[in-house]
CSV table of C-alpha atoms and ligand atoms in Angstrom, one decimal:
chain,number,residue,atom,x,y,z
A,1,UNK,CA,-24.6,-12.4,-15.9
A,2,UNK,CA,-24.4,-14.2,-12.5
A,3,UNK,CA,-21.1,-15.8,-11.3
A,4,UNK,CA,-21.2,-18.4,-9.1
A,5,UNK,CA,-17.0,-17.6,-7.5
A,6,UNK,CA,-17.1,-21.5,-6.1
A,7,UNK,CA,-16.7,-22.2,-9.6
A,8,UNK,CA,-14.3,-19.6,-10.7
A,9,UNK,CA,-9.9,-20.0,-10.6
A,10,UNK,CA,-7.5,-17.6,-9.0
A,11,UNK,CA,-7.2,-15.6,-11.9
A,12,UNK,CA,-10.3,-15.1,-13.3
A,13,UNK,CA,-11.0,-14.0,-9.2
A,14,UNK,CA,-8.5,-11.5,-9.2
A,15,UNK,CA,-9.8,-9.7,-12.0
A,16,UNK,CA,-13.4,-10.0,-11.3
A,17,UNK,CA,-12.2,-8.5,-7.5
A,18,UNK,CA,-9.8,-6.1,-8.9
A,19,UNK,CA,-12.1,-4.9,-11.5
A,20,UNK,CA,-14.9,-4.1,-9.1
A,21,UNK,CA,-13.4,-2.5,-6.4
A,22,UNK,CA,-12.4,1.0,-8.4
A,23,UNK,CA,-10.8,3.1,-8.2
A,24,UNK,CA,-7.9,1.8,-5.7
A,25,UNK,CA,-6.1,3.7,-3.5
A,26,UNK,CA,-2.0,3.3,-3.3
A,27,UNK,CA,0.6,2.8,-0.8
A,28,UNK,CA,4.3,2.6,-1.1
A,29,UNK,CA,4.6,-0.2,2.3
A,30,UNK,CA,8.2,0.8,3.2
A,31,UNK,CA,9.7,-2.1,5.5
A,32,UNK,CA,13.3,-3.3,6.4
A,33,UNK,CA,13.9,-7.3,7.5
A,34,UNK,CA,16.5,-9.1,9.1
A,35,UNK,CA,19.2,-8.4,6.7
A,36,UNK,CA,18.5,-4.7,6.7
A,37,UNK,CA,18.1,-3.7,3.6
A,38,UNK,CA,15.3,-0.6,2.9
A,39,UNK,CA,12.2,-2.3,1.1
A,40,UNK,CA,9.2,-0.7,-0.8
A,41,UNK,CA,6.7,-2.5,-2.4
A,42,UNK,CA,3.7,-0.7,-4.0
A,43,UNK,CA,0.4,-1.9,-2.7
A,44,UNK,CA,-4.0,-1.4,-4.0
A,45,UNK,CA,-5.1,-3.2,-1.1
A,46,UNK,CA,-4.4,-0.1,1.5
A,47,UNK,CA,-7.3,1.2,3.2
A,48,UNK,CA,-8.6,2.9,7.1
A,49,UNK,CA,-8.8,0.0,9.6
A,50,UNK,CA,-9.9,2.0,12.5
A,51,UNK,CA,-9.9,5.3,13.2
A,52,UNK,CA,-9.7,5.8,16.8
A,53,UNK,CA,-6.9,4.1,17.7
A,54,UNK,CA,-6.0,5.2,13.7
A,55,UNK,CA,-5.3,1.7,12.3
A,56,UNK,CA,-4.4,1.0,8.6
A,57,UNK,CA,-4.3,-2.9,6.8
A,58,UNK,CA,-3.5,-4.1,3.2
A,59,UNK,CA,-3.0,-7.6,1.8
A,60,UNK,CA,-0.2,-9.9,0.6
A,61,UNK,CA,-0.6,-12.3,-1.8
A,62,UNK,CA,2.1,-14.9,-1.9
A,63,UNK,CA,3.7,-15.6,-5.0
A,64,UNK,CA,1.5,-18.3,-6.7
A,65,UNK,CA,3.5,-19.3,-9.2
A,66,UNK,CA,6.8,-19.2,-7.1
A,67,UNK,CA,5.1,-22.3,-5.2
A,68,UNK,CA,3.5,-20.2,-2.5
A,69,UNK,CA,7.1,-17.8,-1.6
A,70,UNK,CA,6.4,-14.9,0.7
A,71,UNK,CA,6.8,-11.2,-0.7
A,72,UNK,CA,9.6,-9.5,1.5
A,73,UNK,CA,7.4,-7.0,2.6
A,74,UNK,CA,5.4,-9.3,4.8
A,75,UNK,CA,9.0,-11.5,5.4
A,76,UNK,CA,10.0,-8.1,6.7
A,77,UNK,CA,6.8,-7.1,8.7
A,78,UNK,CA,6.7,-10.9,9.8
A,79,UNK,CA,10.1,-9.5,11.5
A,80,UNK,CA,10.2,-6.2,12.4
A,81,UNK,CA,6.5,-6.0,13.8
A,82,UNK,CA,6.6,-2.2,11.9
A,83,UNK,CA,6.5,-0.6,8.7
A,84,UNK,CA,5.5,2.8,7.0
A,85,UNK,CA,3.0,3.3,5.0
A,86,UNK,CA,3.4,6.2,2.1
A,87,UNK,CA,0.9,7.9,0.5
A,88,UNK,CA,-0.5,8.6,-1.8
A,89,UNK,CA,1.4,7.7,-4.5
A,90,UNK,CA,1.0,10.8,-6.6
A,91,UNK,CA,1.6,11.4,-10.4
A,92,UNK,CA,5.2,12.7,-10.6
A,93,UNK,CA,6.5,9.0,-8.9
A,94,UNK,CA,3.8,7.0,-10.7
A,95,UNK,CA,6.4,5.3,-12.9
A,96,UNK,CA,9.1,5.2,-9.8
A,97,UNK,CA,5.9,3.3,-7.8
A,98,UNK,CA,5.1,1.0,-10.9
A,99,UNK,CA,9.1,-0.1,-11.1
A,100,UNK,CA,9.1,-1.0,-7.8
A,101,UNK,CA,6.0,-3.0,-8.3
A,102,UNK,CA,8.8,-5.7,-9.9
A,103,UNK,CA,10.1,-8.2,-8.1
A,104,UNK,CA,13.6,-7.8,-6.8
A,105,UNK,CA,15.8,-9.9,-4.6
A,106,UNK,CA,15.8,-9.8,-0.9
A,107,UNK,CA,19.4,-8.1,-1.1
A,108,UNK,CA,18.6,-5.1,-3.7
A,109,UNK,CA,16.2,-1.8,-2.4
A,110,UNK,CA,13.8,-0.9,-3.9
A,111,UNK,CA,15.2,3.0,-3.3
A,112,UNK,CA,18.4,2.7,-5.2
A,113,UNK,CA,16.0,0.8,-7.8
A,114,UNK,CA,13.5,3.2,-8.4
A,115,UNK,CA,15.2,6.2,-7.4
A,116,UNK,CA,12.8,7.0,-4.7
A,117,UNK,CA,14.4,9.1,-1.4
A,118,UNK,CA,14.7,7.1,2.1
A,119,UNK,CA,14.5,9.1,4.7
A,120,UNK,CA,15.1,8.2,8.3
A,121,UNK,CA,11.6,7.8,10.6
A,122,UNK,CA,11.5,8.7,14.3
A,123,UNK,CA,9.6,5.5,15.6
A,124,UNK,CA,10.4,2.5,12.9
A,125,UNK,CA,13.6,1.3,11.7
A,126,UNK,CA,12.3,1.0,8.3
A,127,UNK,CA,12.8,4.6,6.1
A,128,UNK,CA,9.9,7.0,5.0
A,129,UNK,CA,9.8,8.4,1.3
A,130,UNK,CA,10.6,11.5,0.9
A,131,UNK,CA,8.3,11.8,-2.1
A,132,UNK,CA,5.1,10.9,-0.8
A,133,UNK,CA,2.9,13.9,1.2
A,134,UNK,CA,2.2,11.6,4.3
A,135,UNK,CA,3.9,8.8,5.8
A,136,UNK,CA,2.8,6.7,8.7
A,137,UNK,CA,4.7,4.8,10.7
A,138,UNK,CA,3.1,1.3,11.6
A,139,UNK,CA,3.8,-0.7,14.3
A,140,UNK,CA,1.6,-4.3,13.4
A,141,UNK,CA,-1.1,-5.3,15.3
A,142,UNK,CA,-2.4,-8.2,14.1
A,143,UNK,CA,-1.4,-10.6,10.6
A,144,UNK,CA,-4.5,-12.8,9.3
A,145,UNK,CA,-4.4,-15.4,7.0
A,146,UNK,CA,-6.7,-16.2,4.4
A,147,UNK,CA,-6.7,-19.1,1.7
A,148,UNK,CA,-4.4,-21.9,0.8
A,149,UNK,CA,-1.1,-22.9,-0.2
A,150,UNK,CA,0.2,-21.4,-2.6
A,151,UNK,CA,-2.4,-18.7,-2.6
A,152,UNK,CA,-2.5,-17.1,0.8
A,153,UNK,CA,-3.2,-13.7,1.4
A,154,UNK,CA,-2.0,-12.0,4.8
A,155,UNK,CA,-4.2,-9.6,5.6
A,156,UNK,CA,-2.0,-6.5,7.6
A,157,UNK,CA,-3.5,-4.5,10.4
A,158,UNK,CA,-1.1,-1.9,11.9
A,159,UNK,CA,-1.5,1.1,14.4
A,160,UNK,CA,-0.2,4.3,13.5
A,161,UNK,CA,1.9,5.4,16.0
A,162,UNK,CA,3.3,8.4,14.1
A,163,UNK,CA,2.4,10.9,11.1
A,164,UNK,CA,4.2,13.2,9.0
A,165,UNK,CA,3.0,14.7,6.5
A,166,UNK,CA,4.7,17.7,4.5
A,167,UNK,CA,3.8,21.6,5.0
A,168,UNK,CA,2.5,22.1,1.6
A,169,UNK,CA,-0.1,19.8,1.9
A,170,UNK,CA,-1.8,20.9,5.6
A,171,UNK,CA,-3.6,23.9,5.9
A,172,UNK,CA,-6.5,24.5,8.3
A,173,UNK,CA,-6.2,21.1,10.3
A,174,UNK,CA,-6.5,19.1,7.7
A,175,UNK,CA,-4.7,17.3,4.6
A,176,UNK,CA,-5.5,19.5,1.3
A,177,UNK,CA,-5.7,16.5,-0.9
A,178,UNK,CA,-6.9,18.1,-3.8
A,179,UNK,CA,-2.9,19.5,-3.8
A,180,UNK,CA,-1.4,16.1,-4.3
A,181,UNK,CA,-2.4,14.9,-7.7
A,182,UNK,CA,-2.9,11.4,-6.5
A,183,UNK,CA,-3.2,8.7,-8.7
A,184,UNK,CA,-5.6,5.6,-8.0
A,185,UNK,CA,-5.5,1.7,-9.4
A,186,UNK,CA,-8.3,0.3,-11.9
A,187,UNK,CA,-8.3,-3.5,-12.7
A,188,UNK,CA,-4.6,-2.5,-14.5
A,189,UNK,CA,-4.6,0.7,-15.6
A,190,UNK,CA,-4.5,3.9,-13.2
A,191,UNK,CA,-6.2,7.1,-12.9
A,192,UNK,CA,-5.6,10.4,-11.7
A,193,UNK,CA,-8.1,12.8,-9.5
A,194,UNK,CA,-7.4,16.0,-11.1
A,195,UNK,CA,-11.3,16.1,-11.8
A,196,UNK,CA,-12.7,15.9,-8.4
A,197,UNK,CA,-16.5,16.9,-8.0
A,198,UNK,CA,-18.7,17.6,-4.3
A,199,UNK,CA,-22.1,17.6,-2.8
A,200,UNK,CA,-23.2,20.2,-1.0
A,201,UNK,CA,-24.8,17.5,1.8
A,202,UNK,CA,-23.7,17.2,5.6
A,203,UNK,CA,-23.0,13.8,6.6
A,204,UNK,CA,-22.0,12.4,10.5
A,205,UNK,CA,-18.9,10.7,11.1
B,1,LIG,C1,-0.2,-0.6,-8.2
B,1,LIG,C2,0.1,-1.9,-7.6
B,1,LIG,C3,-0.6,-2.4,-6.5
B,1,LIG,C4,-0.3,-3.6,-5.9
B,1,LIG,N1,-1.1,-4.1,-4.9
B,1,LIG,C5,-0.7,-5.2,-4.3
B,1,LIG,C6,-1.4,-5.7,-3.1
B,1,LIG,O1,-2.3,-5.0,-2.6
B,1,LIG,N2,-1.0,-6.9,-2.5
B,1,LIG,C7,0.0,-7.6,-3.0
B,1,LIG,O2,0.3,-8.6,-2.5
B,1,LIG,N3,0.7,-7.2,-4.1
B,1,LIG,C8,0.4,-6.0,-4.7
B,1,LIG,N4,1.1,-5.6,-5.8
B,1,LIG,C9,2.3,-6.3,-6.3
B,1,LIG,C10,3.5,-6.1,-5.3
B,1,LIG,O3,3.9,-4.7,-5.3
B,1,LIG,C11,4.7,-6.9,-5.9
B,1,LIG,O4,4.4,-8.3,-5.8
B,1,LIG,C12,6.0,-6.6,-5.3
B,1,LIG,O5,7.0,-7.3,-6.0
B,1,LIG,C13,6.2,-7.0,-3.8
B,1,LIG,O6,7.5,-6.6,-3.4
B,1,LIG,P1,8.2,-7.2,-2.2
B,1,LIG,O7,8.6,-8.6,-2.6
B,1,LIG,O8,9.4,-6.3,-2.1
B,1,LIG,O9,7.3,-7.2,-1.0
B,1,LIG,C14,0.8,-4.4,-6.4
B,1,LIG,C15,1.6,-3.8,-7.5
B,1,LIG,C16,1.2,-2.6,-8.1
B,1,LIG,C17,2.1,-2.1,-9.2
């Protein structure tokens, strides 16, 4: 089968992209806007910018069939110029993640929504969650935009200018990620990686 994408609509798109690119990886993008309420908006897109200075991005699509609206999380971002970025989402707030995946007016949080924990960050306004092993707090580099009203996506960059990441998860300089019983994103569905296999092969950074 070959696909010529020129010819091909925003759906059919997504799922040919979101189909592809498996498994995804998770965040819970925490973020608070003018009107200060705590956001957090589950998001597949999340992956290593840079590493040295350690930069992270992820996209948002606007809302296509809401004529093009922005989600709050990049209303907020677009803002506050910061944001935390929580991961990964692991299995025992999988169904707490995939609730606040809805979509929720500007004035309710996520948090009280979902039952996920704010907790206060030492850099951004916007709160870390408690649940997740790591969270980093973002300050925003750079937004890019891609596409056309009403689809746009904003592609995200943002330097990590502090990490946390809890106790029972570090050991010998590094995070022990085989612990956190993370779960990933297929087209739909999700997976976990309690079956995790290795080479026994060097390879440079
Ligand atoms: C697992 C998962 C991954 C998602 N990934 C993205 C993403 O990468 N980009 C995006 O724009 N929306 C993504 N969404 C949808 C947003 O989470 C959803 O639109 C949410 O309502 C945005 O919330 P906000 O308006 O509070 O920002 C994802 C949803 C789920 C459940």
């Amino acid at each position: 089968m070959i696909i010529d994408p020129a010819k091909m609509d925003f759906r059919d798109l997504h799922h040919l992209l979101a189909g592809s690119i498996v498994p995804r990886p998770i965040a819970l993008v925490s973020t608070r806007g003018e009107n200060g309420v705590d956001n957090v908006a589950p998001l597949s897109s999340i992956n290593i910018a840079c590493v040295k200075p350690p930069m992270l991005s992820f996209s948002l699509s606007t809302r296509r069939r809401k004529g093009g609206e922005k989600k709050d999380t990049l209303r907020n971002i677009e803002f506050a110029k910061e944001f935390v970025v929580n991961v990964p989402v692991v299995e025992s707030i999988a169904a707490a993640m995939n609730k606040a995946g809805a979509e929720y007016p500007d004035h309710v949080s996520e948090f009280a929504e979902t039952g996920l924990t704010p907790v206060k960050a030492d850099l951004v306004a916007a709160s870390m969650v408690l649940e997740s092993p790591v969270n980093f707090e973002c300050r925003l580099v750079q937004i890019s935009e891609f596409g056309e009203h009403p689809s746009i996506s904003s592609l995200i960059v943002g330097e990590i200018v502090r990490a946390h990441i809890k106790d029972e998860f570090f050991a010998n300089g590094e995070p022990q990620t085989n612990k956190m019983r993370a779960i990933g994103r297929l087209l739909e569905p999700y997976c976990r990686t309690s079956e995790i296999f290795e080479f026994d092969v060097e390879y440079t950074l």
